[in-house]
Amino acid sequence: MHTITQAAHRLSTTLRSRHELAAEDPEAGMATAEYAIGTVAAAGLAAALIGILNGDAVISMVTGLITRALGV
């Protein structure tokens, strides 16, 4: 039972420290949320580009360009 009491005390101390930090700076976690939104936006843009680049028009244009460049 002694280790449970110690773990509870450590948890209480950690939570108290985090609460004190949040009280000092109310925007302390905002950077993480902004990075998450930026990551989701980048993933969406990448998915859109993959969709465009896998289109028939782009594939035929790149194939034609390579064929002309190599003289095949």
PDB file of N, CA, C and O in Angstrom:
ATOM      1  N   MET A   1       0.808  -1.202   0.000  1.00  0.00           N
ATOM      2  CA  MET A   1       0.000   0.000   0.000  1.00  0.00           C
ATOM      3  C   MET A   1       0.849   1.263   0.000  1.00  0.00           C
ATOM      4  O   MET A   1       0.414   2.293  -0.439  1.00  0.00           O
ATOM      5  N   HIS A   2       2.068   1.137   0.501  1.00  0.00           N
ATOM      6  CA  HIS A   2       2.935   2.300   0.598  1.00  0.00           C
ATOM      7  C   HIS A   2       3.260   2.864  -0.794  1.00  0.00           C
ATOM      8  O   HIS A   2       3.289   4.078  -0.981  1.00  0.00           O
ATOM      9  N   THR A   3       3.473   2.009  -1.804  1.00  0.00           N
ATOM     10  CA  THR A   3       3.803   2.485  -3.149  1.00  0.00           C
ATOM     11  C   THR A   3       2.608   3.175  -3.800  1.00  0.00           C
ATOM     12  O   THR A   3       2.786   4.098  -4.584  1.00  0.00           O
ATOM     13  N   ILE A   4       1.401   2.736  -3.484  1.00  0.00           N
ATOM     14  CA  ILE A   4       0.205   3.396  -4.022  1.00  0.00           C
ATOM     15  C   ILE A   4       0.117   4.813  -3.476  1.00  0.00           C
ATOM     16  O   ILE A   4      -0.178   5.758  -4.209  1.00  0.00           O
ATOM     17  N   THR A   5       0.417   4.987  -2.205  1.00  0.00           N
ATOM     18  CA  THR A   5       0.400   6.315  -1.598  1.00  0.00           C
ATOM     19  C   THR A   5       1.451   7.206  -2.235  1.00  0.00           C
ATOM     20  O   THR A   5       1.196   8.383  -2.516  1.00  0.00           O
ATOM     21  N   GLN A   6       2.635   6.660  -2.475  1.00  0.00           N
ATOM     22  CA  GLN A   6       3.696   7.444  -3.114  1.00  0.00           C
ATOM     23  C   GLN A   6       3.306   7.843  -4.534  1.00  0.00           C
ATOM     24  O   GLN A   6       3.520   8.981  -4.953  1.00  0.00           O
ATOM     25  N   ALA A   7       2.713   6.906  -5.279  1.00  0.00           N
ATOM     26  CA  ALA A   7       2.293   7.202  -6.647  1.00  0.00           C
ATOM     27  C   ALA A   7       1.206   8.272  -6.655  1.00  0.00           C
ATOM     28  O   ALA A   7       1.217   9.175  -7.499  1.00  0.00           O
ATOM     29  N   ALA A   8       0.274   8.187  -5.720  1.00  0.00           N
ATOM     30  CA  ALA A   8      -0.781   9.190  -5.630  1.00  0.00           C
ATOM     31  C   ALA A   8      -0.202  10.557  -5.293  1.00  0.00           C
ATOM     32  O   ALA A   8      -0.637  11.585  -5.833  1.00  0.00           O
ATOM     33  N   HIS A   9       0.795  10.591  -4.437  1.00  0.00           N
ATOM     34  CA  HIS A   9       1.431  11.864  -4.078  1.00  0.00           C
ATOM     35  C   HIS A   9       2.160  12.462  -5.275  1.00  0.00           C
ATOM     36  O   HIS A   9       2.068  13.664  -5.545  1.00  0.00           O
ATOM     37  N   ARG A  10       2.898  11.615  -6.040  1.00  0.00           N
ATOM     38  CA  ARG A  10       3.591  12.097  -7.236  1.00  0.00           C
ATOM     39  C   ARG A  10       2.600  12.640  -8.262  1.00  0.00           C
ATOM     40  O   ARG A  10       2.824  13.684  -8.870  1.00  0.00           O
ATOM     41  N   LEU A  11       1.496  11.929  -8.463  1.00  0.00           N
ATOM     42  CA  LEU A  11       0.472  12.374  -9.405  1.00  0.00           C
ATOM     43  C   LEU A  11      -0.114  13.706  -8.965  1.00  0.00           C
ATOM     44  O   LEU A  11      -0.297  14.617  -9.763  1.00  0.00           O
ATOM     45  N   SER A  12      -0.414  13.824  -7.679  1.00  0.00           N
ATOM     46  CA  SER A  12      -0.970  15.065  -7.142  1.00  0.00           C
ATOM     47  C   SER A  12      -0.004  16.224  -7.348  1.00  0.00           C
ATOM     48  O   SER A  12      -0.403  17.320  -7.750  1.00  0.00           O
ATOM     49  N   THR A  13       1.271  15.982  -7.093  1.00  0.00           N
ATOM     50  CA  THR A  13       2.287  17.029  -7.270  1.00  0.00           C
ATOM     51  C   THR A  13       2.398  17.436  -8.733  1.00  0.00           C
ATOM     52  O   THR A  13       2.467  18.627  -9.058  1.00  0.00           O
ATOM     53  N   THR A  14       2.379  16.461  -9.628  1.00  0.00           N
ATOM     54  CA  THR A  14       2.475  16.747 -11.056  1.00  0.00           C
ATOM     55  C   THR A  14       1.278  17.557 -11.532  1.00  0.00           C
ATOM     56  O   THR A  14       1.429  18.551 -12.250  1.00  0.00           O
ATOM     57  N   LEU A  15       0.083  17.143 -11.126  1.00  0.00           N
ATOM     58  CA  LEU A  15      -1.119  17.863 -11.538  1.00  0.00           C
ATOM     59  C   LEU A  15      -1.132  19.276 -10.979  1.00  0.00           C
ATOM     60  O   LEU A  15      -1.536  20.220 -11.662  1.00  0.00           O
ATOM     61  N   ARG A  16      -0.687  19.441  -9.765  1.00  0.00           N
ATOM     62  CA  ARG A  16      -0.631  20.769  -9.163  1.00  0.00           C
ATOM     63  C   ARG A  16       0.340  21.656  -9.938  1.00  0.00           C
ATOM     64  O   ARG A  16       0.051  22.817 -10.222  1.00  0.00           O
ATOM     65  N   SER A  17       1.499  21.109 -10.326  1.00  0.00           N
ATOM     66  CA  SER A  17       2.482  21.869 -11.095  1.00  0.00           C
ATOM     67  C   SER A  17       1.923  22.288 -12.443  1.00  0.00           C
ATOM     68  O   SER A  17       2.095  23.426 -12.879  1.00  0.00           O
ATOM     69  N   ARG A  18       1.237  21.377 -13.109  1.00  0.00           N
ATOM     70  CA  ARG A  18       0.651  21.699 -14.415  1.00  0.00           C
ATOM     71  C   ARG A  18      -0.431  22.763 -14.276  1.00  0.00           C
ATOM     72  O   ARG A  18      -0.559  23.641 -15.118  1.00  0.00           O
ATOM     73  N   HIS A  19      -1.223  22.663 -13.212  1.00  0.00           N
ATOM     74  CA  HIS A  19      -2.274  23.651 -12.987  1.00  0.00           C
ATOM     75  C   HIS A  19      -1.661  25.024 -12.742  1.00  0.00           C
ATOM     76  O   HIS A  19      -2.156  26.040 -13.249  1.00  0.00           O
ATOM     77  N   GLU A  20      -0.577  25.075 -11.984  1.00  0.00           N
ATOM     78  CA  GLU A  20       0.089  26.350 -11.716  1.00  0.00           C
ATOM     79  C   GLU A  20       0.662  26.943 -12.996  1.00  0.00           C
ATOM     80  O   GLU A  20       0.577  28.150 -13.226  1.00  0.00           O
ATOM     81  N   LEU A  21       1.225  26.108 -13.869  1.00  0.00           N
ATOM     82  CA  LEU A  21       1.750  26.591 -15.148  1.00  0.00           C
ATOM     83  C   LEU A  21       0.636  27.152 -16.018  1.00  0.00           C
ATOM     84  O   LEU A  21       0.783  28.188 -16.657  1.00  0.00           O
ATOM     85  N   ALA A  22      -0.490  26.454 -16.057  1.00  0.00           N
ATOM     86  CA  ALA A  22      -1.625  26.908 -16.864  1.00  0.00           C
ATOM     87  C   ALA A  22      -2.181  28.220 -16.325  1.00  0.00           C
ATOM     88  O   ALA A  22      -2.636  29.074 -17.080  1.00  0.00           O
ATOM     89  N   ALA A  23      -2.162  28.390 -15.010  1.00  0.00           N
ATOM     90  CA  ALA A  23      -2.654  29.631 -14.412  1.00  0.00           C
ATOM     91  C   ALA A  23      -1.733  30.799 -14.749  1.00  0.00           C
ATOM     92  O   ALA A  23      -2.188  31.924 -14.937  1.00  0.00           O
ATOM     93  N   GLU A  24      -0.433  30.548 -14.861  1.00  0.00           N
ATOM     94  CA  GLU A  24       0.523  31.604 -15.203  1.00  0.00           C
ATOM     95  C   GLU A  24       0.387  32.037 -16.650  1.00  0.00           C
ATOM     96  O   GLU A  24       0.462  33.207 -16.975  1.00  0.00           O
ATOM     97  N   ASP A  25       0.223  31.086 -17.556  1.00  0.00           N
ATOM     98  CA  ASP A  25       0.138  31.379 -18.989  1.00  0.00           C
ATOM     99  C   ASP A  25      -1.069  30.653 -19.571  1.00  0.00           C
ATOM    100  O   ASP A  25      -0.993  29.466 -19.900  1.00  0.00           O
ATOM    101  N   PRO A  26      -2.204  31.337 -19.729  1.00  0.00           N
ATOM    102  CA  PRO A  26      -3.410  30.664 -20.207  1.00  0.00           C
ATOM    103  C   PRO A  26      -3.303  30.125 -21.632  1.00  0.00           C
ATOM    104  O   PRO A  26      -4.084  29.292 -22.039  1.00  0.00           O
ATOM    105  N   GLU A  27      -2.309  30.590 -22.410  1.00  0.00           N
ATOM    106  CA  GLU A  27      -2.134  30.104 -23.779  1.00  0.00           C
ATOM    107  C   GLU A  27      -0.984  29.109 -23.884  1.00  0.00           C
ATOM    108  O   GLU A  27      -0.403  28.929 -24.944  1.00  0.00           O
ATOM    109  N   ALA A  28      -0.660  28.427 -22.802  1.00  0.00           N
ATOM    110  CA  ALA A  28       0.505  27.546 -22.769  1.00  0.00           C
ATOM    111  C   ALA A  28       0.413  26.401 -23.772  1.00  0.00           C
ATOM    112  O   ALA A  28       1.411  25.988 -24.325  1.00  0.00           O
ATOM    113  N   GLY A  29      -0.768  25.887 -24.062  1.00  0.00           N
ATOM    114  CA  GLY A  29      -0.890  24.753 -24.968  1.00  0.00           C
ATOM    115  C   GLY A  29      -1.285  25.115 -26.378  1.00  0.00           C
ATOM    116  O   GLY A  29      -1.546  24.249 -27.194  1.00  0.00           O
ATOM    117  N   MET A  30      -1.325  26.374 -26.701  1.00  0.00           N
ATOM    118  CA  MET A  30      -1.814  26.787 -28.007  1.00  0.00           C
ATOM    119  C   MET A  30      -0.895  26.361 -29.153  1.00  0.00           C
ATOM    120  O   MET A  30      -1.357  26.068 -30.229  1.00  0.00           O
ATOM    121  N   ALA A  31       0.387  26.332 -28.943  1.00  0.00           N
ATOM    122  CA  ALA A  31       1.297  25.976 -30.030  1.00  0.00           C
ATOM    123  C   ALA A  31       1.035  24.557 -30.523  1.00  0.00           C
ATOM    124  O   ALA A  31       1.058  24.300 -31.721  1.00  0.00           O
ATOM    125  N   THR A  32       0.742  23.659 -29.609  1.00  0.00           N
ATOM    126  CA  THR A  32       0.470  22.273 -29.993  1.00  0.00           C
ATOM    127  C   THR A  32      -0.776  22.189 -30.869  1.00  0.00           C
ATOM    128  O   THR A  32      -0.788  21.491 -31.877  1.00  0.00           O
ATOM    129  N   ALA A  33      -1.821  22.908 -30.495  1.00  0.00           N
ATOM    130  CA  ALA A  33      -3.052  22.899 -31.296  1.00  0.00           C
ATOM    131  C   ALA A  33      -2.790  23.503 -32.675  1.00  0.00           C
ATOM    132  O   ALA A  33      -3.303  22.995 -33.688  1.00  0.00           O
ATOM    133  N   GLU A  34      -2.009  24.546 -32.738  1.00  0.00           N
ATOM    134  CA  GLU A  34      -1.707  25.166 -34.026  1.00  0.00           C
ATOM    135  C   GLU A  34      -0.882  24.232 -34.907  1.00  0.00           C
ATOM    136  O   GLU A  34      -1.111  24.161 -36.121  1.00  0.00           O
ATOM    137  N   TYR A  35       0.057  23.519 -34.325  1.00  0.00           N
ATOM    138  CA  TYR A  35       0.829  22.541 -35.102  1.00  0.00           C
ATOM    139  C   TYR A  35      -0.067  21.424 -35.616  1.00  0.00           C
ATOM    140  O   TYR A  35       0.098  20.954 -36.745  1.00  0.00           O
ATOM    141  N   ALA A  36      -1.013  21.004 -34.803  1.00  0.00           N
ATOM    142  CA  ALA A  36      -1.932  19.936 -35.224  1.00  0.00           C
ATOM    143  C   ALA A  36      -2.774  20.392 -36.410  1.00  0.00           C
ATOM    144  O   ALA A  36      -2.954  19.640 -37.376  1.00  0.00           O
ATOM    145  N   ILE A  37      -3.280  21.613 -36.361  1.00  0.00           N
ATOM    146  CA  ILE A  37      -4.082  22.135 -37.468  1.00  0.00           C
ATOM    147  C   ILE A  37      -3.218  22.262 -38.723  1.00  0.00           C
ATOM    148  O   ILE A  37      -3.654  21.911 -39.831  1.00  0.00           O
ATOM    149  N   GLY A  38      -2.001  22.730 -38.570  1.00  0.00           N
ATOM    150  CA  GLY A  38      -1.094  22.830 -39.714  1.00  0.00           C
ATOM    151  C   GLY A  38      -0.769  21.476 -40.316  1.00  0.00           C
ATOM    152  O   GLY A  38      -0.698  21.334 -41.541  1.00  0.00           O
ATOM    153  N   THR A  39      -0.608  20.474 -39.474  1.00  0.00           N
ATOM    154  CA  THR A  39      -0.314  19.124 -39.957  1.00  0.00           C
ATOM    155  C   THR A  39      -1.495  18.559 -40.733  1.00  0.00           C
ATOM    156  O   THR A  39      -1.320  17.957 -41.804  1.00  0.00           O
ATOM    157  N   VAL A  40      -2.697  18.764 -40.216  1.00  0.00           N
ATOM    158  CA  VAL A  40      -3.898  18.283 -40.917  1.00  0.00           C
ATOM    159  C   VAL A  40      -4.055  19.002 -42.249  1.00  0.00           C
ATOM    160  O   VAL A  40      -4.381  18.376 -43.273  1.00  0.00           O
ATOM    161  N   ALA A  41      -3.790  20.303 -42.276  1.00  0.00           N
ATOM    162  CA  ALA A  41      -3.885  21.056 -43.532  1.00  0.00           C
ATOM    163  C   ALA A  41      -2.849  20.565 -44.546  1.00  0.00           C
ATOM    164  O   ALA A  41      -3.163  20.413 -45.732  1.00  0.00           O
ATOM    165  N   ALA A  42      -1.639  20.299 -44.091  1.00  0.00           N
ATOM    166  CA  ALA A  42      -0.599  19.800 -44.989  1.00  0.00           C
ATOM    167  C   ALA A  42      -0.960  18.425 -45.543  1.00  0.00           C
ATOM    168  O   ALA A  42      -0.736  18.145 -46.722  1.00  0.00           O
ATOM    169  N   ALA A  43      -1.524  17.583 -44.699  1.00  0.00           N
ATOM    170  CA  ALA A  43      -1.936  16.248 -45.164  1.00  0.00           C
ATOM    171  C   ALA A  43      -3.058  16.362 -46.193  1.00  0.00           C
ATOM    172  O   ALA A  43      -3.079  15.624 -47.194  1.00  0.00           O
ATOM    173  N   GLY A  44      -3.981  17.281 -45.980  1.00  0.00           N
ATOM    174  CA  GLY A  44      -5.060  17.494 -46.952  1.00  0.00           C
ATOM    175  C   GLY A  44      -4.535  17.995 -48.279  1.00  0.00           C
ATOM    176  O   GLY A  44      -4.971  17.553 -49.350  1.00  0.00           O
ATOM    177  N   LEU A  45      -3.583  18.923 -48.231  1.00  0.00           N
ATOM    178  CA  LEU A  45      -2.978  19.435 -49.456  1.00  0.00           C
ATOM    179  C   LEU A  45      -2.217  18.329 -50.187  1.00  0.00           C
ATOM    180  O   LEU A  45      -2.306  18.206 -51.406  1.00  0.00           O
ATOM    181  N   ALA A  46      -1.498  17.505 -49.434  1.00  0.00           N
ATOM    182  CA  ALA A  46      -0.764  16.391 -50.053  1.00  0.00           C
ATOM    183  C   ALA A  46      -1.733  15.420 -50.721  1.00  0.00           C
ATOM    184  O   ALA A  46      -1.469  14.944 -51.829  1.00  0.00           O
ATOM    185  N   ALA A  47      -2.851  15.137 -50.075  1.00  0.00           N
ATOM    186  CA  ALA A  47      -3.846  14.227 -50.668  1.00  0.00           C
ATOM    187  C   ALA A  47      -4.420  14.821 -51.957  1.00  0.00           C
ATOM    188  O   ALA A  47      -4.617  14.102 -52.946  1.00  0.00           O
ATOM    189  N   ALA A  48      -4.676  16.126 -51.949  1.00  0.00           N
ATOM    190  CA  ALA A  48      -5.194  16.776 -53.160  1.00  0.00           C
ATOM    191  C   ALA A  48      -4.163  16.718 -54.286  1.00  0.00           C
ATOM    192  O   ALA A  48      -4.513  16.430 -55.444  1.00  0.00           O
ATOM    193  N   LEU A  49      -2.892  16.973 -53.977  1.00  0.00           N
ATOM    194  CA  LEU A  49      -1.846  16.907 -55.006  1.00  0.00           C
ATOM    195  C   LEU A  49      -1.675  15.504 -55.562  1.00  0.00           C
ATOM    196  O   LEU A  49      -1.478  15.328 -56.764  1.00  0.00           O
ATOM    197  N   ILE A  50      -1.763  14.508 -54.690  1.00  0.00           N
ATOM    198  CA  ILE A  50      -1.663  13.125 -55.162  1.00  0.00           C
ATOM    199  C   ILE A  50      -2.813  12.812 -56.106  1.00  0.00           C
ATOM    200  O   ILE A  50      -2.626  12.177 -57.155  1.00  0.00           O
ATOM    201  N   GLY A  51      -4.004  13.281 -55.756  1.00  0.00           N
ATOM    202  CA  GLY A  51      -5.159  13.074 -56.629  1.00  0.00           C
ATOM    203  C   GLY A  51      -4.975  13.725 -57.986  1.00  0.00           C
ATOM    204  O   GLY A  51      -5.295  13.139 -59.026  1.00  0.00           O
ATOM    205  N   ILE A  52      -4.441  14.937 -57.985  1.00  0.00           N
ATOM    206  CA  ILE A  52      -4.222  15.648 -59.250  1.00  0.00           C
ATOM    207  C   ILE A  52      -3.131  14.962 -60.072  1.00  0.00           C
ATOM    208  O   ILE A  52      -3.278  14.756 -61.281  1.00  0.00           O
ATOM    209  N   LEU A  53      -2.023  14.608 -59.412  1.00  0.00           N
ATOM    210  CA  LEU A  53      -0.905  14.009 -60.141  1.00  0.00           C
ATOM    211  C   LEU A  53      -1.207  12.606 -60.649  1.00  0.00           C
ATOM    212  O   LEU A  53      -0.558  12.140 -61.583  1.00  0.00           O
ATOM    213  N   ASN A  54      -2.169  11.928 -60.054  1.00  0.00           N
ATOM    214  CA  ASN A  54      -2.551  10.604 -60.533  1.00  0.00           C
ATOM    215  C   ASN A  54      -3.608  10.675 -61.634  1.00  0.00           C
ATOM    216  O   ASN A  54      -4.028   9.652 -62.153  1.00  0.00           O
ATOM    217  N   GLY A  55      -4.008  11.873 -62.006  1.00  0.00           N
ATOM    218  CA  GLY A  55      -4.997  12.043 -63.072  1.00  0.00           C
ATOM    219  C   GLY A  55      -4.420  11.669 -64.427  1.00  0.00           C
ATOM    220  O   GLY A  55      -3.211  11.753 -64.671  1.00  0.00           O
ATOM    221  N   ASP A  56      -5.293  11.278 -65.336  1.00  0.00           N
ATOM    222  CA  ASP A  56      -4.872  10.837 -66.673  1.00  0.00           C
ATOM    223  C   ASP A  56      -4.171  11.948 -67.454  1.00  0.00           C
ATOM    224  O   ASP A  56      -3.200  11.689 -68.174  1.00  0.00           O
ATOM    225  N   ALA A  57      -4.637  13.185 -67.321  1.00  0.00           N
ATOM    226  CA  ALA A  57      -4.053  14.286 -68.076  1.00  0.00           C
ATOM    227  C   ALA A  57      -2.597  14.518 -67.670  1.00  0.00           C
ATOM    228  O   ALA A  57      -1.729  14.721 -68.528  1.00  0.00           O
ATOM    229  N   VAL A  58      -2.327  14.486 -66.396  1.00  0.00           N
ATOM    230  CA  VAL A  58      -0.964  14.722 -65.917  1.00  0.00           C
ATOM    231  C   VAL A  58      -0.054  13.572 -66.314  1.00  0.00           C
ATOM    232  O   VAL A  58       1.078  13.792 -66.770  1.00  0.00           O
ATOM    233  N   ILE A  59      -0.537  12.350 -66.180  1.00  0.00           N
ATOM    234  CA  ILE A  59       0.278  11.181 -66.541  1.00  0.00           C
ATOM    235  C   ILE A  59       0.615  11.200 -68.027  1.00  0.00           C
ATOM    236  O   ILE A  59       1.766  10.972 -68.418  1.00  0.00           O
ATOM    237  N   SER A  60      -0.355  11.519 -68.879  1.00  0.00           N
ATOM    238  CA  SER A  60      -0.073  11.551 -70.317  1.00  0.00           C
ATOM    239  C   SER A  60       0.863  12.709 -70.665  1.00  0.00           C
ATOM    240  O   SER A  60       1.718  12.578 -71.546  1.00  0.00           O
ATOM    241  N   MET A  61       0.736  13.845 -69.966  1.00  0.00           N
ATOM    242  CA  MET A  61       1.623  14.973 -70.223  1.00  0.00           C
ATOM    243  C   MET A  61       3.065  14.632 -69.832  1.00  0.00           C
ATOM    244  O   MET A  61       4.004  14.893 -70.595  1.00  0.00           O
ATOM    245  N   VAL A  62       3.256  14.016 -68.687  1.00  0.00           N
ATOM    246  CA  VAL A  62       4.604  13.645 -68.248  1.00  0.00           C
ATOM    247  C   VAL A  62       5.178  12.567 -69.157  1.00  0.00           C
ATOM    248  O   VAL A  62       6.361  12.621 -69.536  1.00  0.00           O
ATOM    249  N   THR A  63       4.362  11.614 -69.548  1.00  0.00           N
ATOM    250  CA  THR A  63       4.822  10.559 -70.461  1.00  0.00           C
ATOM    251  C   THR A  63       5.246  11.157 -71.797  1.00  0.00           C
ATOM    252  O   THR A  63       6.294  10.796 -72.351  1.00  0.00           O
ATOM    253  N   GLY A  64       4.461  12.091 -72.325  1.00  0.00           N
ATOM    254  CA  GLY A  64       4.813  12.756 -73.588  1.00  0.00           C
ATOM    255  C   GLY A  64       6.097  13.548 -73.466  1.00  0.00           C
ATOM    256  O   GLY A  64       6.938  13.544 -74.369  1.00  0.00           O
ATOM    257  N   LEU A  65       6.266  14.234 -72.333  1.00  0.00           N
ATOM    258  CA  LEU A  65       7.477  15.018 -72.111  1.00  0.00           C
ATOM    259  C   LEU A  65       8.708  14.131 -72.079  1.00  0.00           C
ATOM    260  O   LEU A  65       9.726  14.422 -72.713  1.00  0.00           O
ATOM    261  N   ILE A  66       8.610  13.025 -71.377  1.00  0.00           N
ATOM    262  CA  ILE A  66       9.742  12.085 -71.296  1.00  0.00           C
ATOM    263  C   ILE A  66      10.027  11.451 -72.650  1.00  0.00           C
ATOM    264  O   ILE A  66      11.194  11.311 -73.046  1.00  0.00           O
ATOM    265  N   THR A  67       8.991  11.107 -73.359  1.00  0.00           N
ATOM    266  CA  THR A  67       9.158  10.486 -74.671  1.00  0.00           C
ATOM    267  C   THR A  67       9.865  11.444 -75.626  1.00  0.00           C
ATOM    268  O   THR A  67      10.791  11.060 -76.351  1.00  0.00           O
ATOM    269  N   ARG A  68       9.450  12.723 -75.631  1.00  0.00           N
ATOM    270  CA  ARG A  68      10.095  13.719 -76.496  1.00  0.00           C
ATOM    271  C   ARG A  68      11.532  13.975 -76.047  1.00  0.00           C
ATOM    272  O   ARG A  68      12.420  14.151 -76.883  1.00  0.00           O
ATOM    273  N   ALA A  69      11.766  13.998 -74.750  1.00  0.00           N
ATOM    274  CA  ALA A  69      13.114  14.279 -74.238  1.00  0.00           C
ATOM    275  C   ALA A  69      14.081  13.165 -74.602  1.00  0.00           C
ATOM    276  O   ALA A  69      15.251  13.411 -74.918  1.00  0.00           O
ATOM    277  N   LEU A  70      13.609  11.934 -74.550  1.00  0.00           N
ATOM    278  CA  LEU A  70      14.468  10.782 -74.871  1.00  0.00           C
ATOM    279  C   LEU A  70      14.496  10.468 -76.348  1.00  0.00           C
ATOM    280  O   LEU A  70      15.316   9.664 -76.793  1.00  0.00           O
ATOM    281  N   GLY A  71      13.582  11.054 -77.102  1.00  0.00           N
ATOM    282  CA  GLY A  71      13.529  10.803 -78.529  1.00  0.00           C
ATOM    283  C   GLY A  71      13.082   9.393 -78.867  1.00  0.00           C
ATOM    284  O   GLY A  71      13.496   8.836 -79.868  1.00  0.00           O
ATOM    285  N   VAL A  72      12.267   8.802 -78.007  1.00  0.00           N
ATOM    286  CA  VAL A  72      11.817   7.422 -78.214  1.00  0.00           C
ATOM    287  C   VAL A  72      10.622   7.395 -79.124  1.00  0.00           C
ATOM    288  O   VAL A  72       9.709   8.091 -79.084  1.00  0.00           O
TER     289      VAL A  72
END
